[in-house]
Tab-separated table of C-alpha atoms in Angstrom:
chain	number	residue	atom	x	y	z
A	1	UNK	CA	-4.079	-22.306	-3.728
A	2	UNK	CA	-0.436	-21.204	-3.569
A	3	UNK	CA	0.968	-20.023	-0.251
A	4	UNK	CA	4.200	-18.490	0.941
A	5	UNK	CA	6.258	-20.968	2.940
A	6	UNK	CA	6.056	-20.232	6.652
A	7	UNK	CA	9.348	-19.415	8.366
A	8	UNK	CA	10.602	-17.532	11.428
A	9	UNK	CA	10.703	-14.403	9.273
A	10	UNK	CA	7.110	-14.285	8.037
A	11	UNK	CA	5.205	-16.479	10.480
A	12	UNK	CA	2.451	-14.634	12.366
A	13	UNK	CA	2.827	-15.377	16.076
A	14	UNK	CA	0.133	-13.272	17.732
A	15	UNK	CA	-3.368	-13.798	16.406
A	16	UNK	CA	-2.443	-16.818	14.305
A	17	UNK	CA	-6.128	-17.364	13.545
A	18	UNK	CA	-6.004	-14.155	11.477
A	19	UNK	CA	-2.875	-15.086	9.550
A	20	UNK	CA	-2.966	-15.296	5.758
A	21	UNK	CA	-0.213	-16.822	3.610
A	22	UNK	CA	-2.234	-17.283	0.431
A	23	UNK	CA	-0.442	-15.455	-2.399
A	24	UNK	CA	-3.613	-14.428	-4.235
A	25	UNK	CA	-5.239	-12.985	-1.105
A	26	UNK	CA	-2.075	-11.078	-0.208
A	27	UNK	CA	-1.931	-9.665	-3.750
A	28	UNK	CA	-5.537	-8.491	-3.334
A	29	UNK	CA	-4.489	-6.512	-0.257
A	30	UNK	CA	-1.570	-5.002	-2.186
A	31	UNK	CA	-3.702	-4.107	-5.203
A	32	UNK	CA	-6.335	-2.388	-3.055
A	33	UNK	CA	-3.978	0.505	-2.326
A	34	UNK	CA	-0.979	2.460	-3.539
A	35	UNK	CA	0.755	3.513	-0.292
A	36	UNK	CA	3.153	1.289	1.610
A	37	UNK	CA	5.564	1.628	4.526
A	38	UNK	CA	9.199	0.798	3.879
A	39	UNK	CA	11.630	-0.001	6.673
A	40	UNK	CA	15.318	0.806	6.590
A	41	UNK	CA	18.323	1.554	8.796
A	42	UNK	CA	20.024	4.946	8.516
A	43	UNK	CA	23.191	5.496	10.514
A	44	UNK	CA	22.056	2.874	13.007
A	45	UNK	CA	18.547	4.294	13.385
A	46	UNK	CA	15.473	2.281	12.342
A	47	UNK	CA	13.108	4.361	10.186
A	48	UNK	CA	9.844	3.598	8.404
A	49	UNK	CA	8.345	5.943	5.814
A	50	UNK	CA	5.332	5.875	3.473
A	51	UNK	CA	5.913	5.499	-0.265
A	52	UNK	CA	3.772	5.158	-3.369
A	53	UNK	CA	4.125	1.761	-5.019
A	54	UNK	CA	2.910	-0.472	-7.787
A	55	UNK	CA	2.759	-4.258	-7.971
A	56	UNK	CA	3.319	-6.469	-10.997
A	57	UNK	CA	3.433	-10.221	-10.427
A	58	UNK	CA	5.879	-10.788	-7.542
A	59	UNK	CA	7.483	-7.353	-7.881
A	60	UNK	CA	6.876	-4.137	-5.954
A	61	UNK	CA	8.188	-0.925	-7.535
A	62	UNK	CA	9.252	2.222	-5.682
A	63	UNK	CA	10.625	5.497	-6.984
A	64	UNK	CA	12.127	8.713	-5.703
A	65	UNK	CA	14.934	11.170	-6.159
A	66	UNK	CA	18.392	9.809	-6.976
A	67	UNK	CA	19.400	11.329	-3.615
A	68	UNK	CA	16.603	9.588	-1.679
A	69	UNK	CA	18.364	8.221	1.399
A	70	UNK	CA	15.808	5.469	2.004
A	71	UNK	CA	16.106	4.043	-1.509
A	72	UNK	CA	19.892	4.305	-1.385
A	73	UNK	CA	19.946	2.613	2.032
A	74	UNK	CA	17.819	-0.368	1.012
A	75	UNK	CA	19.781	-0.804	-2.211
A	76	UNK	CA	22.951	-0.905	-0.163
A	77	UNK	CA	21.529	-3.459	2.274
A	78	UNK	CA	19.919	-5.427	-0.610
A	79	UNK	CA	17.016	-6.394	1.675
A	80	UNK	CA	14.009	-4.672	3.207
A	81	UNK	CA	10.470	-5.229	4.414
A	82	UNK	CA	7.363	-3.485	3.126
A	83	UNK	CA	3.973	-3.212	4.849
A	84	UNK	CA	0.580	-2.286	3.376
A	85	UNK	CA	-2.407	-1.754	5.683
A	86	UNK	CA	-6.074	-0.858	5.176
A	87	UNK	CA	-8.268	0.263	8.099
A	88	UNK	CA	-11.808	-1.130	7.729
A	89	UNK	CA	-13.477	-0.393	11.046
A	90	UNK	CA	-13.269	0.693	14.688
A	91	UNK	CA	-14.291	-2.073	17.071
A	92	UNK	CA	-15.942	-0.471	20.114
A	93	UNK	CA	-16.045	-2.854	23.064
A	94	UNK	CA	-17.469	-2.689	26.574
A	95	UNK	CA	-13.993	-2.368	28.066
A	96	UNK	CA	-10.943	-0.434	26.953
A	97	UNK	CA	-8.888	-3.629	26.791
A	98	UNK	CA	-11.055	-5.148	24.062
A	99	UNK	CA	-11.257	-2.153	21.758
A	100	UNK	CA	-9.736	-3.103	18.421
A	101	UNK	CA	-9.851	-2.387	14.698
A	102	UNK	CA	-10.859	-4.338	11.631
A	103	UNK	CA	-8.083	-4.259	9.073
A	104	UNK	CA	-6.208	-5.946	6.236
A	105	UNK	CA	-2.424	-5.821	6.391
A	106	UNK	CA	0.379	-7.506	4.487
A	107	UNK	CA	4.086	-7.552	5.262
A	108	UNK	CA	6.543	-8.443	2.527
A	109	UNK	CA	10.171	-9.514	2.698
A	110	UNK	CA	12.539	-9.575	-0.243
A	111	UNK	CA	15.511	-8.372	-2.207
A	112	UNK	CA	16.093	-5.279	-4.331
A	113	UNK	CA	17.721	-4.059	-7.470
A	114	UNK	CA	18.058	-0.713	-9.194
A	115	UNK	CA	16.409	-0.223	-12.578
A	116	UNK	CA	18.705	1.655	-14.978
A	117	UNK	CA	17.110	1.235	-18.409
A	118	UNK	CA	15.104	4.359	-19.310
A	119	UNK	CA	12.355	2.465	-21.136
A	120	UNK	CA	11.911	0.098	-18.223
A	121	UNK	CA	11.889	3.025	-15.782
A	122	UNK	CA	9.159	4.737	-17.815
A	123	UNK	CA	7.076	1.558	-17.859
A	124	UNK	CA	7.393	1.235	-14.084
A	125	UNK	CA	6.475	4.884	-13.469
A	126	UNK	CA	3.402	4.273	-15.608
A	127	UNK	CA	2.477	1.352	-13.339
A	128	UNK	CA	2.861	3.516	-10.233
A	129	UNK	CA	0.750	6.370	-11.634
A	130	UNK	CA	-1.950	3.981	-12.831
A	131	UNK	CA	-2.071	2.126	-9.504
A	132	UNK	CA	-3.037	5.467	-7.958
A	133	UNK	CA	-5.494	6.542	-10.688
A	134	UNK	CA	-6.313	3.855	-13.296
A	135	UNK	CA	-5.697	4.867	-16.930
A	136	UNK	CA	-4.135	8.204	-15.933
A	137	UNK	CA	-0.660	7.864	-17.477
A	138	UNK	CA	-1.832	8.210	-21.101
A	139	UNK	CA	-3.325	11.630	-20.346
A	140	UNK	CA	0.035	13.079	-19.220
A	141	UNK	CA	2.810	14.685	-21.221
A	142	UNK	CA	5.834	12.472	-21.931
A	143	UNK	CA	8.586	12.569	-19.341
A	144	UNK	CA	11.650	14.678	-20.073
A	145	UNK	CA	14.998	12.951	-20.111
A	146	UNK	CA	16.201	15.128	-17.236
A	147	UNK	CA	13.260	13.895	-15.151
A	148	UNK	CA	14.177	10.281	-15.807
A	149	UNK	CA	17.810	11.043	-14.996
A	150	UNK	CA	16.792	12.465	-11.594
A	151	UNK	CA	14.516	9.538	-10.757
A	152	UNK	CA	15.663	6.413	-8.941
A	153	UNK	CA	13.511	3.342	-9.573
A	154	UNK	CA	13.841	0.270	-7.373
A	155	UNK	CA	12.455	-3.208	-7.969
A	156	UNK	CA	11.595	-5.256	-4.874
A	157	UNK	CA	11.091	-8.990	-5.380
A	158	UNK	CA	8.684	-10.562	-2.901
A	159	UNK	CA	10.474	-13.627	-1.562
A	160	UNK	CA	8.075	-14.325	1.291
A	161	UNK	CA	5.130	-12.587	2.917
A	162	UNK	CA	2.270	-12.913	5.352
A	163	UNK	CA	-0.912	-11.022	6.069
A	164	UNK	CA	-3.279	-10.483	8.986
A	165	UNK	CA	-6.952	-9.777	8.570
A	166	UNK	CA	-9.535	-8.916	11.197
A	167	UNK	CA	-13.118	-8.709	9.974
A	168	UNK	CA	-15.373	-9.402	12.933
A	169	UNK	CA	-17.303	-7.829	15.752
A	170	UNK	CA	-16.620	-7.255	19.420
A	171	UNK	CA	-14.885	-9.910	21.536
A	172	UNK	CA	-15.758	-8.922	25.097
A	173	UNK	CA	-15.501	-10.879	28.335
A	174	UNK	CA	-18.563	-13.159	28.760
A	175	UNK	CA	-19.654	-11.414	31.956
A	176	UNK	CA	-19.598	-7.994	30.249
A	177	UNK	CA	-22.239	-8.679	27.600
A	178	UNK	CA	-25.112	-7.767	29.915
A	179	UNK	CA	-23.618	-4.393	30.887
A	180	UNK	CA	-25.602	-1.315	29.723
A	181	UNK	CA	-22.706	-0.111	27.573
A	182	UNK	CA	-22.958	0.411	23.828
A	183	UNK	CA	-20.641	-1.770	21.778
A	184	UNK	CA	-20.285	-2.443	18.068
A	185	UNK	CA	-18.307	-1.646	14.946
A	186	UNK	CA	-17.928	1.702	13.197
A	187	UNK	CA	-17.094	0.896	9.557
A	188	UNK	CA	-14.309	3.071	8.155
A	189	UNK	CA	-13.426	3.646	4.524
A	190	UNK	CA	-11.468	6.123	2.429
A	191	UNK	CA	-13.641	8.019	-0.041
A	192	UNK	CA	-13.012	10.407	-2.908
A	193	UNK	CA	-14.620	13.833	-2.997
A	194	UNK	CA	-15.457	15.708	-6.178
A	195	UNK	CA	-12.312	16.664	-8.160
A	196	UNK	CA	-11.053	20.251	-7.747
A	197	UNK	CA	-9.403	21.790	-10.825
A	198	UNK	CA	-6.012	23.458	-10.599
A	199	UNK	CA	-5.827	27.179	-11.381
A	200	UNK	CA	-5.524	28.226	-15.000
A	201	UNK	CA	-6.625	26.132	-17.973
A	202	UNK	CA	-7.955	23.166	-15.954
A	203	UNK	CA	-10.640	25.468	-14.493
A	204	UNK	CA	-12.087	25.867	-17.991
A	205	UNK	CA	-11.692	22.239	-19.053
A	206	UNK	CA	-13.984	19.270	-18.709
A	207	UNK	CA	-12.821	16.797	-16.105
A	208	UNK	CA	-11.403	13.733	-17.913
A	209	UNK	CA	-13.631	10.673	-17.952
A	210	UNK	CA	-11.139	8.461	-16.143
A	211	UNK	CA	-10.927	11.003	-13.285
A	212	UNK	CA	-14.714	11.149	-12.997
A	213	UNK	CA	-14.869	7.351	-13.164
A	214	UNK	CA	-12.442	7.125	-10.245
A	215	UNK	CA	-14.537	9.647	-8.300
A	216	UNK	CA	-17.814	7.793	-8.907
A	217	UNK	CA	-16.273	4.438	-7.974
A	218	UNK	CA	-14.807	5.782	-4.726
A	219	UNK	CA	-17.196	8.508	-3.559
A	220	UNK	CA	-19.111	6.277	-1.169
């Protein structure tokens, strides 16, 4: 079992019993989604925004317009942090203080570089598309050169990371357990609804198998 080395940067201080440093388990959290939150400083103001991403080995890939101020800012600083979080349940306690959520979250710290090679950029964009919908890239038309020219691709190397996971029930005060108040967990998950065709030709086409496969795997 390989773990990230604990340091002041990545060590979980509150709720240390929920801390995870295992690389494989953190990668599982990353691979379970495709949206992350990226932190950066713009003109002295801290900002965090959601971005689509893909992971390959110890790399996280982001993309956007060549004028994207967040990507330009983190490239200039050469460092950033990235957070991925999945909400798994609402923990309903007998008191407001003990309400909580079940979740899986990972925070990554690392360095960045810009990807300039067009072939490498195309490969990375394929990773990002396929992390959202598996096997989708091959069904798309090839990218135009002007699209590649307008796209900024950034490679983030995970240098250290940590995760927190809560997957348990209610933790109320001992004296509150006999109160006539309902308590428990409401499981929460993101589901896919049946695909809706765009106007025009797609309305007359069969839905591709890989789209239907995604729907069936995520509909409940």
